[in-house]
Amino acid sequence: MARSDRTGGSGTARARTGRARAKSPGTAYGWGTALLAVSLLSALPAPVARADDPAPALSVVDDRTQPVFSRADAVHQQVDVETEADSDGDGRPDTVRMRILRPRETDAGLKVATIVEASPYWAGGNDVRYHDVDVEVDGLPSGVRPPRGDRVPGLVTPYEGRPAAHQRQPAAGQAAGSVPWPGYTDNYFLPRGYAVAQVDSLGTGGSTGCPTSGGRNETLGAKAAVDWLNGRARGWDPQGRPVGAAWSTGDTAMMGISYNGTLPTAVATTGVEGLKAIVPISGISSWYDYYRAGGGVVAPGGYQGEDADVLAEYVHTRADREVCRPVIDRLTREQDRVTGDFTPFWQERDYLRDAGRIKAGVFLVHGGSDWNVRTGHFGQLWEALKKHGVPRKLWLHQAGHVNPMPLRMEEWLDRLHLWFDHWLYGLDNGALAEPPVEVEQSDFSWRRQSDWPARGTRDVRLWLNEGGLGPLPGRPVRQTATDRGRTVPAEDLVADPGTARPDRLAYTTGPLPADLRVNGVPELSVRASLDGSSPYVTALLVDYGTDTRATAGTVTDTSRQVCYGEGVPGDTGCAYRTRHRTETADFKIVSRGWLDIRNRHSVERQSRVVEGREYRLEWAMQPQDHVFEKGHRLGVVLISTDHDHTLRHPAGTELAVRAGVSSVTLPVAG
């Protein structure tokens, strides 16, 4: 997402800061490129029923569906489904295009559940221009959306290098065995008795309507697929004939990564009947927290200058491109890149306020190194699900904005299979009996636990003192730093904490006597003032100590493929494993948090600031699960402008902090 995601609170009193946003994954599913006619792990096809045959049925052994249906013989179906929205204002309900693969036996009476992936990326994207993030002294950008055709927004399609879904599709009703289907759900789940479906989000591909980066219309567009599968929405085949889903049980799951992982949460918050399970992978829970933070304009990591309007333009691939021009222009006006306040525009895109309406079982997945859709998105959604008693499961891995399947293939397919069999076919398979949380450790082993943060986690307060971080407050001392973030990245500003430099304030502990696990949301309470044009205060939590650590990326192991399902020509049903990309470095930025000092009381509106006057500032960093190893030092670095995330004001703003009375509170396990 930038292509993006975010999180938010209620529209009345959104006092929390430090939320996260989201984008599409930057890596593809990575399936093998060899075009094998049949995978090494072929499913056993069931014979097509004759008049004297018993009705076809699922095969269930040990409370698991078995691969007895043929992927090669699957039926392809294309449907245009009517929605409840008219986002392009043409006086007619918008429609979404839905492509379906289902077992051939569904034409002989078999009824199956459906796994849906709704996406704005199936038809690709457009060249876009980004907003200028260098701000002049008067507070206004020096330029608006200069040409930036050399890169695409942060939330890009997760299927790079694969045929677009609207290309090379068979005619409706014909076997789809010769056409690849992005991802792995068709190879693995269709033989086990599931239909799989793609939906073009509104304003993209074969759908009508307009893209609005998380707006209500997009939620209703994806929801229409669930309604059609349950007989509540009208649909038409490519010849314009009405068509229903007589083969559908109505029970539906939605899953995907990034933007594709955001839409399942959005639809679930409508409380729609029939949506039984969702799997949001690196998804946005509130769009404010994707493009804003603490009242400030903040970009997804790596996509400076992206915003809701840029993303909408990127995915706007419907045939009639002119009809949505007024809609996207309205996004530019209403997103408000001047104040960064939490306005009605962002309230509409906040799914957290309706988390209590979710009826589906939720399997959350996120990467601890994801700076595209930041970790705040899973953190605040997880807490909302707990508050409302929604059945839930959580996977936290060490990588960034990536697909978790090839990282831990067998375990992923096992957990996902249990989840879908339980919620969509009602099998008592223990999907809810195991510990609901699995966390990948720094050594890449996995820990199972009953909750997150881990039970027994307690808050530990460390004081920002003149001599470093300590357990007790120190002598109140005013310390200053001069902002250089417009030209110097944060990674340079946090280096060598023992060296005095005028452009940052660094506070560290001594060498830790034992491992220290921080899991949860770090929070700052700082007495500080700003004197200059930048309104930002940025906090960085840093692990100091030479070590080899996971980065956001992954590396593909091409030594051998693992075959997980039935293949067809052009889609082997096999994949290469991936492993974490690592680097050896003296430090790692573990978490970040941003605050616009004008929004120190509320993210909904700004308050007057007197330059040079001290204020008590309180804000949250991104949630994290990280072990600071024995002998390392834990550090907090304070700066103003964060080069890769915030707007960049001219250098020279003075940040003054009252050490001795300022602190950081860390959630420490054990």
PDB file of C-alpha atoms in Angstrom, residues 49-225:
ATOM      1  CA  ALA A  49     -20.861 -38.170 -11.234  1.00  0.00           C
ATOM      2  CA  ARG A  50     -23.191 -40.160 -13.532  1.00  0.00           C
ATOM      3  CA  ALA A  51     -26.931 -40.435 -13.070  1.00  0.00           C
ATOM      4  CA  ASP A  52     -26.499 -43.692 -11.134  1.00  0.00           C
ATOM      5  CA  ASP A  53     -23.545 -42.433  -9.076  1.00  0.00           C
ATOM      6  CA  PRO A  54     -23.982 -41.127  -5.534  1.00  0.00           C
ATOM      7  CA  ALA A  55     -23.823 -37.362  -5.217  1.00  0.00           C
ATOM      8  CA  PRO A  56     -20.210 -36.118  -5.035  1.00  0.00           C
ATOM      9  CA  ALA A  57     -19.045 -35.204  -1.548  1.00  0.00           C
ATOM     10  CA  LEU A  58     -16.015 -33.985   0.335  1.00  0.00           C
ATOM     11  CA  SER A  59     -13.564 -36.519   1.656  1.00  0.00           C
ATOM     12  CA  VAL A  60     -12.731 -35.925   5.329  1.00  0.00           C
ATOM     13  CA  VAL A  61     -10.137 -37.997   7.178  1.00  0.00           C
ATOM     14  CA  ASP A  62      -9.096 -37.209  10.752  1.00  0.00           C
ATOM     15  CA  ASP A  63     -11.181 -34.038  10.582  1.00  0.00           C
ATOM     16  CA  ARG A  64      -9.298 -32.705   7.554  1.00  0.00           C
ATOM     17  CA  THR A  65     -10.508 -32.294   4.010  1.00  0.00           C
ATOM     18  CA  GLN A  66      -8.569 -34.473   1.577  1.00  0.00           C
ATOM     19  CA  PRO A  67      -7.346 -33.704  -1.990  1.00  0.00           C
ATOM     20  CA  VAL A  68      -9.779 -35.763  -4.059  1.00  0.00           C
ATOM     21  CA  PHE A  69     -10.872 -33.211  -6.670  1.00  0.00           C
ATOM     22  CA  SER A  70      -8.956 -32.288  -9.811  1.00  0.00           C
ATOM     23  CA  ARG A  71      -7.451 -28.853 -10.228  1.00  0.00           C
ATOM     24  CA  ALA A  72      -6.956 -29.584 -13.932  1.00  0.00           C
ATOM     25  CA  ASP A  73     -10.687 -30.233 -14.413  1.00  0.00           C
ATOM     26  CA  ALA A  74     -11.794 -27.150 -12.481  1.00  0.00           C
ATOM     27  CA  VAL A  75     -14.628 -25.019 -13.825  1.00  0.00           C
ATOM     28  CA  HIS A  76     -13.917 -21.357 -14.478  1.00  0.00           C
ATOM     29  CA  GLN A  77     -16.680 -18.825 -14.015  1.00  0.00           C
ATOM     30  CA  GLN A  78     -16.749 -15.047 -14.442  1.00  0.00           C
ATOM     31  CA  VAL A  79     -19.459 -12.952 -12.836  1.00  0.00           C
ATOM     32  CA  ASP A  80     -20.140  -9.221 -12.577  1.00  0.00           C
ATOM     33  CA  VAL A  81     -21.746  -8.676  -9.172  1.00  0.00           C
ATOM     34  CA  GLU A  82     -23.933  -5.724  -8.244  1.00  0.00           C
ATOM     35  CA  THR A  83     -22.835  -3.758  -5.168  1.00  0.00           C
ATOM     36  CA  GLU A  84     -24.558  -1.333  -2.807  1.00  0.00           C
ATOM     37  CA  ALA A  85     -22.334   1.564  -3.921  1.00  0.00           C
ATOM     38  CA  ASP A  86     -22.480   4.132  -6.716  1.00  0.00           C
ATOM     39  CA  SER A  87     -19.054   5.668  -6.244  1.00  0.00           C
ATOM     40  CA  ASP A  88     -18.729   6.968  -9.830  1.00  0.00           C
ATOM     41  CA  GLY A  89     -22.058   8.806  -9.572  1.00  0.00           C
ATOM     42  CA  ASP A  90     -23.517   7.469 -12.812  1.00  0.00           C
ATOM     43  CA  GLY A  91     -26.871   6.625 -11.225  1.00  0.00           C
ATOM     44  CA  ARG A  92     -26.286   2.864 -11.436  1.00  0.00           C
ATOM     45  CA  PRO A  93     -24.948   0.502  -8.762  1.00  0.00           C
ATOM     46  CA  ASP A  94     -21.256  -0.234  -9.134  1.00  0.00           C
ATOM     47  CA  THR A  95     -20.307  -3.796 -10.095  1.00  0.00           C
ATOM     48  CA  VAL A  96     -17.270  -5.877  -9.212  1.00  0.00           C
ATOM     49  CA  ARG A  97     -15.811  -8.524 -11.485  1.00  0.00           C
ATOM     50  CA  MET A  98     -15.339 -11.911  -9.873  1.00  0.00           C
ATOM     51  CA  ARG A  99     -13.378 -14.819 -11.339  1.00  0.00           C
ATOM     52  CA  ILE A 100     -13.969 -18.244  -9.840  1.00  0.00           C
ATOM     53  CA  LEU A 101     -12.350 -21.669 -10.026  1.00  0.00           C
ATOM     54  CA  ARG A 102     -14.392 -24.501  -8.519  1.00  0.00           C
ATOM     55  CA  PRO A 103     -14.304 -28.302  -8.594  1.00  0.00           C
ATOM     56  CA  ARG A 104     -15.950 -29.829 -11.646  1.00  0.00           C
ATOM     57  CA  GLU A 105     -18.202 -31.810  -9.287  1.00  0.00           C
ATOM     58  CA  THR A 106     -20.005 -28.605  -8.304  1.00  0.00           C
ATOM     59  CA  ASP A 107     -21.862 -28.975 -11.622  1.00  0.00           C
ATOM     60  CA  ALA A 108     -23.136 -32.320 -10.339  1.00  0.00           C
ATOM     61  CA  GLY A 109     -24.520 -31.178  -7.000  1.00  0.00           C
ATOM     62  CA  LEU A 110     -21.440 -30.702  -4.832  1.00  0.00           C
ATOM     63  CA  LYS A 111     -21.675 -27.561  -2.697  1.00  0.00           C
ATOM     64  CA  VAL A 112     -18.409 -25.976  -1.566  1.00  0.00           C
ATOM     65  CA  ALA A 113     -17.111 -23.066   0.453  1.00  0.00           C
ATOM     66  CA  THR A 114     -15.110 -20.286  -1.215  1.00  0.00           C
ATOM     67  CA  ILE A 115     -11.778 -18.584  -0.485  1.00  0.00           C
ATOM     68  CA  VAL A 116     -11.885 -15.038  -1.898  1.00  0.00           C
ATOM     69  CA  GLU A 117      -9.016 -12.641  -2.561  1.00  0.00           C
ATOM     70  CA  ALA A 118     -10.204  -9.149  -3.415  1.00  0.00           C
ATOM     71  CA  SER A 119      -7.562  -6.833  -4.826  1.00  0.00           C
ATOM     72  CA  PRO A 120      -7.080  -3.560  -6.707  1.00  0.00           C
ATOM     73  CA  TYR A 121      -3.946  -5.018  -8.349  1.00  0.00           C
ATOM     74  CA  TRP A 122      -5.218  -7.823 -10.569  1.00  0.00           C
ATOM     75  CA  ALA A 123      -5.082  -5.560 -13.642  1.00  0.00           C
ATOM     76  CA  GLY A 124      -1.713  -3.992 -12.786  1.00  0.00           C
ATOM     77  CA  GLY A 125      -1.087  -0.303 -12.097  1.00  0.00           C
ATOM     78  CA  ASN A 126      -0.296   3.084 -13.605  1.00  0.00           C
ATOM     79  CA  ASP A 127       2.623   5.478 -13.550  1.00  0.00           C
ATOM     80  CA  VAL A 128       1.981   7.975 -10.756  1.00  0.00           C
ATOM     81  CA  ARG A 129       3.416  11.189  -9.362  1.00  0.00           C
ATOM     82  CA  TYR A 130       4.280  11.620  -5.691  1.00  0.00           C
ATOM     83  CA  HIS A 131       3.762  14.633  -3.462  1.00  0.00           C
ATOM     84  CA  ASP A 132       6.802  16.749  -2.702  1.00  0.00           C
ATOM     85  CA  VAL A 133       7.761  16.239   0.945  1.00  0.00           C
ATOM     86  CA  ASP A 134      10.211  19.134   1.266  1.00  0.00           C
ATOM     87  CA  VAL A 135       8.296  21.868   3.089  1.00  0.00           C
ATOM     88  CA  GLU A 136       9.133  25.576   2.872  1.00  0.00           C
ATOM     89  CA  VAL A 137       9.243  27.968   5.803  1.00  0.00           C
ATOM     90  CA  ASP A 138       5.594  28.988   5.416  1.00  0.00           C
ATOM     91  CA  GLY A 139       4.565  25.392   6.060  1.00  0.00           C
ATOM     92  CA  LEU A 140       3.395  24.656   2.531  1.00  0.00           C
ATOM     93  CA  PRO A 141       5.035  22.128   0.203  1.00  0.00           C
ATOM     94  CA  SER A 142       7.515  23.605  -2.226  1.00  0.00           C
ATOM     95  CA  GLY A 143       5.833  21.665  -5.036  1.00  0.00           C
ATOM     96  CA  VAL A 144       2.950  19.283  -5.483  1.00  0.00           C
ATOM     97  CA  ARG A 145       3.307  15.812  -6.912  1.00  0.00           C
ATOM     98  CA  PRO A 146       6.363  16.120  -9.138  1.00  0.00           C
ATOM     99  CA  PRO A 147       6.907  13.398 -11.735  1.00  0.00           C
ATOM    100  CA  ARG A 148       8.109  10.192 -10.083  1.00  0.00           C
ATOM    101  CA  GLY A 149       7.558   7.599 -12.769  1.00  0.00           C
ATOM    102  CA  ASP A 150      10.603   5.611 -11.714  1.00  0.00           C
ATOM    103  CA  ARG A 151       8.756   3.774  -8.954  1.00  0.00           C
ATOM    104  CA  VAL A 152       5.325   2.584  -7.994  1.00  0.00           C
ATOM    105  CA  PRO A 153       3.468   3.068  -4.727  1.00  0.00           C
ATOM    106  CA  GLY A 154       4.269   1.018  -1.678  1.00  0.00           C
ATOM    107  CA  LEU A 155       1.333  -1.343  -1.924  1.00  0.00           C
ATOM    108  CA  VAL A 156       2.152  -3.053  -5.157  1.00  0.00           C
ATOM    109  CA  THR A 157       0.701  -6.259  -6.493  1.00  0.00           C
ATOM    110  CA  PRO A 158       1.942  -9.348  -4.655  1.00  0.00           C
ATOM    111  CA  TYR A 159       2.055 -11.264  -7.909  1.00  0.00           C
ATOM    112  CA  GLU A 160       4.831  -9.490  -9.777  1.00  0.00           C
ATOM    113  CA  GLY A 161       5.933 -11.418 -12.825  1.00  0.00           C
ATOM    114  CA  ARG A 162       2.746 -13.472 -13.069  1.00  0.00           C
ATOM    115  CA  PRO A 163       0.098 -12.997 -15.766  1.00  0.00           C
ATOM    116  CA  ALA A 164      -2.494 -10.402 -14.769  1.00  0.00           C
ATOM    117  CA  ALA A 165      -5.698 -12.073 -13.671  1.00  0.00           C
ATOM    118  CA  HIS A 166      -7.696 -10.474 -16.466  1.00  0.00           C
ATOM    119  CA  GLN A 167      -5.419 -12.010 -19.081  1.00  0.00           C
ATOM    120  CA  ARG A 168      -5.384 -15.546 -20.470  1.00  0.00           C
ATOM    121  CA  GLN A 169      -8.637 -16.543 -18.753  1.00  0.00           C
ATOM    122  CA  PRO A 170     -10.739 -19.333 -20.295  1.00  0.00           C
ATOM    123  CA  ALA A 171     -14.295 -18.767 -21.395  1.00  0.00           C
ATOM    124  CA  ALA A 172     -16.853 -19.008 -18.620  1.00  0.00           C
ATOM    125  CA  GLY A 173     -17.955 -22.547 -17.930  1.00  0.00           C
ATOM    126  CA  GLN A 174     -14.923 -24.150 -19.574  1.00  0.00           C
ATOM    127  CA  ALA A 175     -12.171 -26.077 -17.834  1.00  0.00           C
ATOM    128  CA  ALA A 176      -9.469 -23.810 -16.492  1.00  0.00           C
ATOM    129  CA  GLY A 177      -6.702 -26.375 -16.254  1.00  0.00           C
ATOM    130  CA  SER A 178      -4.501 -24.676 -18.809  1.00  0.00           C
ATOM    131  CA  VAL A 179      -4.544 -21.256 -17.153  1.00  0.00           C
ATOM    132  CA  PRO A 180      -2.254 -20.388 -14.206  1.00  0.00           C
ATOM    133  CA  TRP A 181      -3.895 -18.886 -11.146  1.00  0.00           C
ATOM    134  CA  PRO A 182      -1.805 -16.559  -8.987  1.00  0.00           C
ATOM    135  CA  GLY A 183      -0.858 -17.851  -5.569  1.00  0.00           C
ATOM    136  CA  TYR A 184      -1.307 -21.291  -4.078  1.00  0.00           C
ATOM    137  CA  THR A 185      -4.931 -21.529  -2.964  1.00  0.00           C
ATOM    138  CA  ASP A 186      -6.053 -23.175  -6.209  1.00  0.00           C
ATOM    139  CA  ASN A 187      -3.330 -25.851  -6.111  1.00  0.00           C
ATOM    140  CA  TYR A 188      -3.750 -26.681  -2.438  1.00  0.00           C
ATOM    141  CA  PHE A 189      -7.354 -25.931  -1.494  1.00  0.00           C
ATOM    142  CA  LEU A 190      -9.378 -26.580  -4.656  1.00  0.00           C
ATOM    143  CA  PRO A 191      -8.505 -30.316  -4.636  1.00  0.00           C
ATOM    144  CA  ARG A 192      -9.700 -30.383  -1.005  1.00  0.00           C
ATOM    145  CA  GLY A 193     -13.150 -29.136  -1.947  1.00  0.00           C
ATOM    146  CA  TYR A 194     -12.912 -25.355  -1.998  1.00  0.00           C
ATOM    147  CA  ALA A 195     -13.715 -22.828  -4.679  1.00  0.00           C
ATOM    148  CA  VAL A 196     -11.235 -19.970  -5.036  1.00  0.00           C
ATOM    149  CA  ALA A 197     -12.103 -16.531  -6.346  1.00  0.00           C
ATOM    150  CA  GLN A 198     -10.517 -13.230  -7.322  1.00  0.00           C
ATOM    151  CA  VAL A 199     -12.417  -9.945  -7.118  1.00  0.00           C
ATOM    152  CA  ASP A 200     -11.398  -6.728  -8.872  1.00  0.00           C
ATOM    153  CA  SER A 201     -11.818  -3.945  -6.337  1.00  0.00           C
ATOM    154  CA  LEU A 202     -13.979  -1.004  -7.424  1.00  0.00           C
ATOM    155  CA  GLY A 203     -12.430   1.166 -10.122  1.00  0.00           C
ATOM    156  CA  THR A 204      -9.964  -1.529 -11.160  1.00  0.00           C
ATOM    157  CA  GLY A 205      -9.827  -4.199 -13.847  1.00  0.00           C
ATOM    158  CA  GLY A 206     -13.281  -5.276 -14.979  1.00  0.00           C
ATOM    159  CA  SER A 207     -15.132  -3.523 -12.164  1.00  0.00           C
ATOM    160  CA  THR A 208     -16.931  -0.200 -12.342  1.00  0.00           C
ATOM    161  CA  GLY A 209     -16.967   2.459  -9.630  1.00  0.00           C
ATOM    162  CA  CYS A 210     -13.916   4.360  -8.392  1.00  0.00           C
ATOM    163  CA  PRO A 211     -10.944   3.525  -6.159  1.00  0.00           C
ATOM    164  CA  THR A 212     -10.851   5.567  -2.963  1.00  0.00           C
ATOM    165  CA  SER A 213      -8.008   4.028  -0.893  1.00  0.00           C
ATOM    166  CA  GLY A 214     -10.043   2.326   1.792  1.00  0.00           C
ATOM    167  CA  GLY A 215     -13.300   4.242   1.402  1.00  0.00           C
ATOM    168  CA  ARG A 216     -16.677   2.757   2.248  1.00  0.00           C
ATOM    169  CA  ASN A 217     -17.399   2.003  -1.396  1.00  0.00           C
ATOM    170  CA  GLU A 218     -14.410  -0.357  -1.603  1.00  0.00           C
ATOM    171  CA  THR A 219     -15.655  -2.227   1.461  1.00  0.00           C
ATOM    172  CA  LEU A 220     -19.106  -2.615  -0.101  1.00  0.00           C
ATOM    173  CA  GLY A 221     -17.527  -3.728  -3.375  1.00  0.00           C
ATOM    174  CA  ALA A 222     -15.650  -6.630  -1.782  1.00  0.00           C
ATOM    175  CA  LYS A 223     -18.630  -7.420   0.476  1.00  0.00           C
ATOM    176  CA  ALA A 224     -20.800  -7.927  -2.636  1.00  0.00           C
ATOM    177  CA  ALA A 225     -18.838 -11.092  -3.439  1.00  0.00           C
TER     178      ALA A 225
END
